[in-house]
Amino acid sequence: MGLLSGKTALITGASKGIGRAIAIKYAQEGANVAFTYLSSVEKGQALEQELAAFGIKAKGFRSDASDFKAAEDLVNAVVSEFGALDILINNAGITRDNLLMRMTEEAWDEVIGINLKSCFNTVKAATRTMMKAKAGSIINITSVVGIKGNAGQANYAASKSGIIGFTKSVALELGSRNIRANAVAPGFIETEMTGVLDEKTVQGWRDAIPMKRGGQPEEVANTCVFLGSDMSSYISGQVIQVDGAMLT
Ligand code: NAP
């Protein structure tokens, strides 16, 4: 029996990086996994096969996290095909970094739409099912940048701070229905998102982290297993940093 046996989870943005690691850990722990992707169609389809090999039900959906109506359709499809929705993980995210002076309106809107509005979209669509079940765990992936701010990432930091305020509000509103909401704030995790940076910059970051290394996607995924499982049944409204003491 895994920690998540019998539970159904929906994970957004699971074709690569942290979302993919969460999907695999969830399947290993016995959860049925619905997940989304947008541009990485082949990777999304391959993941569906990989997850099914764990003997759980798995299905990938091509769905744009920033689209309100698409999120509603997605949640309805998951509930009708899986028969439940116990855990919702909002992981889909992008960066469009630039100094404020050079940041375009499009770069602002795109980041807020995909990173922040996406959380509103799926949570709004999922709450009816979770309220009926009188149970649910919502996990939103924020960032240490949403706590501290970061030069060159005003749009990203604003979206990630917004996720924290949103998560805490959901925890307050839905706590009486036994629905929990928490945010996970990764520090520097080595994925494709951070792989685009030059090695010298990356080594500088590693050196500045008290644990002297970047994190692995699996280390974020393990935190999500804990928050999705009944092991965390009295934890709600929290922001859990997974950052090797980067921001302390
Ligand atoms: P990644 O490797 O770039 O993966 C991002 C995922 O999001 C991909 O699966 C991508 O799918 C999906 N996605 C992007 N736009 C989407 C959209 N409109 N609709 C649906 N899915 C979409 O990034 P990552 O490093 O794993 O980051 C995952 C999350 O952790 C993000 O929220 C990020 O902000 C957060 N985070 C990361 C770090 C880090 O150091 N890596 C640190 C703090 C927080 P497609 O490719 O199929 O479009």
Coordinates of N, CA and C and ligand atoms in Angstrom, one line a residue, residues 12-20 36-41 43-44 63-66 90-95 114-115 141-145 156 160 163 184-194 217 220, ligand 1:
T12 N -1.0 19.8 -13.0 CA -0.9 20.6 -14.2 C 0.6 20.7 -14.6
G13 N 0.9 20.7 -15.9 CA 2.3 20.9 -16.4 C 3.2 19.8 -16.0
A14 N 2.9 18.5 -16.4 CA 3.7 17.4 -15.9 C 4.5 16.8 -17.0
S15 N 4.6 17.4 -18.2 CA 5.4 16.8 -19.2 C 6.9 16.9 -19.0
K16 N 7.4 17.7 -18.1 CA 8.8 17.8 -17.7 C 9.0 18.3 -16.3
G17 N 10.3 18.3 -15.9 CA 10.7 18.9 -14.7 C 10.0 18.4 -13.4
I18 N 9.6 19.4 -12.6 CA 9.0 19.1 -11.3 C 7.7 18.4 -11.4
G19 N 6.9 18.8 -12.3 CA 5.5 18.2 -12.5 C 5.7 16.8 -12.9
R20 N 6.6 16.5 -13.8 CA 6.8 15.1 -14.2 C 7.3 14.2 -13.0
T36 N -1.6 17.4 -17.0 CA -1.7 18.2 -18.3 C -0.4 18.5 -18.8
Y37 N -0.4 18.9 -20.1 CA 0.8 19.5 -20.7 C 0.2 20.4 -21.8
L38 N 1.1 21.2 -22.4 CA 0.6 22.1 -23.5 C 1.4 21.9 -24.8
S39 N 2.7 22.3 -24.8 CA 3.4 22.2 -26.0 C 4.2 20.9 -26.2
S40 N 4.6 20.2 -25.1 CA 5.4 19.0 -25.1 C 4.4 17.8 -25.3
V41 N 3.8 17.7 -26.5 CA 2.8 16.6 -26.7 C 3.4 15.2 -26.6
K43 N 6.2 14.2 -25.1 CA 6.6 13.9 -23.7 C 5.4 13.6 -22.9
G44 N 4.3 14.3 -23.1 CA 3.1 14.0 -22.3 C 2.5 12.7 -22.6
S63 N -4.0 20.7 -22.2 CA -4.9 21.7 -21.7 C -4.1 23.0 -21.3
D64 N -4.5 24.1 -21.7 CA -3.8 25.4 -21.4 C -4.3 25.8 -20.0
A65 N -3.3 25.8 -19.1 CA -3.6 26.2 -17.7 C -4.2 27.6 -17.5
S66 N -3.9 28.5 -18.4 CA -4.4 29.8 -18.3 C -5.8 30.1 -18.7
N90 N -1.3 22.4 -8.7 CA -1.0 23.5 -9.7 C 0.5 23.7 -9.8
N91 N 1.0 23.1 -10.8 CA 2.5 23.2 -11.0 C 2.9 23.9 -12.3
A92 N 2.0 24.0 -13.3 CA 2.3 24.6 -14.6 C 2.8 26.0 -14.4
G93 N 3.9 26.3 -15.0 CA 4.5 27.6 -14.8 C 5.5 28.0 -15.8
I94 N 5.7 29.3 -16.1 CA 6.7 29.7 -17.0 C 7.5 30.9 -16.5
T95 N 8.6 31.3 -17.1 CA 9.3 32.5 -16.8 C 9.4 33.3 -18.1
I114 N -0.6 32.2 -16.8 CA -0.2 30.8 -16.7 C 0.2 30.4 -15.3
N115 N 0.8 31.3 -14.6 CA 1.2 30.9 -13.2 C 0.2 31.1 -12.1
I141 N 2.2 25.3 -6.5 CA 3.7 25.4 -6.5 C 4.0 26.9 -6.7
T142 N 4.6 27.5 -5.7 CA 5.0 28.9 -5.7 C 6.6 28.9 -5.9
S143 N 7.3 29.8 -5.2 CA 8.7 29.8 -5.4 C 9.3 30.7 -4.2
V144 N 10.5 30.5 -3.9 CA 11.1 31.4 -2.9 C 11.1 32.9 -3.4
V145 N 11.1 33.0 -4.7 CA 11.1 34.3 -5.3 C 9.7 35.0 -5.0
Y156 N 7.2 37.3 -12.6 CA 7.2 35.9 -12.0 C 7.0 36.0 -10.5
K160 N 4.0 34.5 -8.2 CA 4.3 33.5 -7.2 C 3.8 34.0 -5.8
I163 N 0.1 33.5 -5.6 CA -0.2 32.2 -5.3 C -0.3 32.0 -3.8
V184 N 3.9 25.1 -2.0 CA 5.3 24.6 -1.9 C 6.2 25.6 -2.6
A185 N 7.2 26.0 -1.9 CA 8.1 27.0 -2.5 C 9.5 26.5 -2.7
P186 N 9.8 26.0 -4.0 CA 11.1 25.5 -4.3 C 12.1 26.6 -4.4
G187 N 13.3 26.3 -4.1 CA 14.4 27.3 -4.2 C 15.0 27.1 -5.6
F188 N 16.2 26.7 -5.7 CA 16.8 26.5 -7.1 C 16.8 25.0 -7.3
I189 N 15.9 24.6 -8.2 CA 15.8 23.1 -8.6 C 16.3 23.0 -10.0
E190 N 17.1 21.9 -10.2 CA 17.8 21.8 -11.5 C 16.8 21.1 -12.5
T191 N 16.2 21.9 -13.4 CA 15.2 21.3 -14.4 C 15.5 22.1 -15.7
E192 N 14.7 21.8 -16.7 CA 14.9 22.5 -18.0 C 14.7 24.0 -17.8
M193 N 13.8 24.4 -16.9 CA 13.5 25.8 -16.7 C 14.8 26.5 -16.3
T194 N 15.6 25.9 -15.4 CA 16.9 26.5 -15.0 C 18.1 26.1 -15.8
P217 N 14.2 17.6 -8.7 CA 12.7 17.6 -8.8 C 12.1 16.6 -7.9
V220 N 11.2 18.0 -4.4 CA 9.9 18.8 -4.4 C 8.8 17.8 -4.4
Ligands
NAP1 P1 9.7 23.3 -16.6 O1 10.7 22.2 -16.6 O2 9.8 24.4 -17.6 O3 8.2 22.6 -16.8 C1 7.1 23.4 -16.8 C2 5.9 22.6 -17.1 O4 4.7 23.5 -17.2 C3 5.9 21.8 -18.4 O5 5.4 20.5 -18.2 C4 5.0 22.7 -19.3 O6 4.3 21.9 -20.3 C5 4.0 23.2 -18.4 N1 3.3 24.4 -18.9 C6 3.8 25.6 -19.2 N2 2.8 26.4 -19.7 C7 1.7 25.7 -19.6 C8 0.3 26.0 -19.9 N3 0.0 27.2 -20.4 N4 -0.6 25.0 -19.7 C9 -0.3 23.8 -19.2 N5 1.0 23.4 -18.9 C10 2.0 24.4 -19.1 O7 9.6 24.0 -15.2 P2 9.9 23.4 -13.7 O8 11.2 23.9 -13.3 O9 9.6 22.0 -13.6 O10 8.8 24.2 -12.9 C11 7.6 23.7 -12.4 C12 7.0 24.7 -11.4 O11 7.9 24.9 -10.3 C13 6.7 26.1 -12.0 O12 5.5 26.6 -11.5 C14 7.9 26.9 -11.5 O13 7.6 28.2 -11.5 C15 8.1 26.3 -10.2 N6 9.5 26.5 -9.6 C16 10.6 26.0 -10.3 C17 11.8 26.3 -9.7 C18 13.1 25.7 -10.3 O14 14.2 26.1 -9.8 N7 13.0 24.9 -11.4 C19 11.9 27.0 -8.6 C20 10.8 27.5 -8.0 C21 9.6 27.2 -8.5 P3 4.6 22.0 -21.9 O15 6.1 21.9 -22.1 O16 3.9 20.7 -22.4 O17 4.0 23.2 -22.3

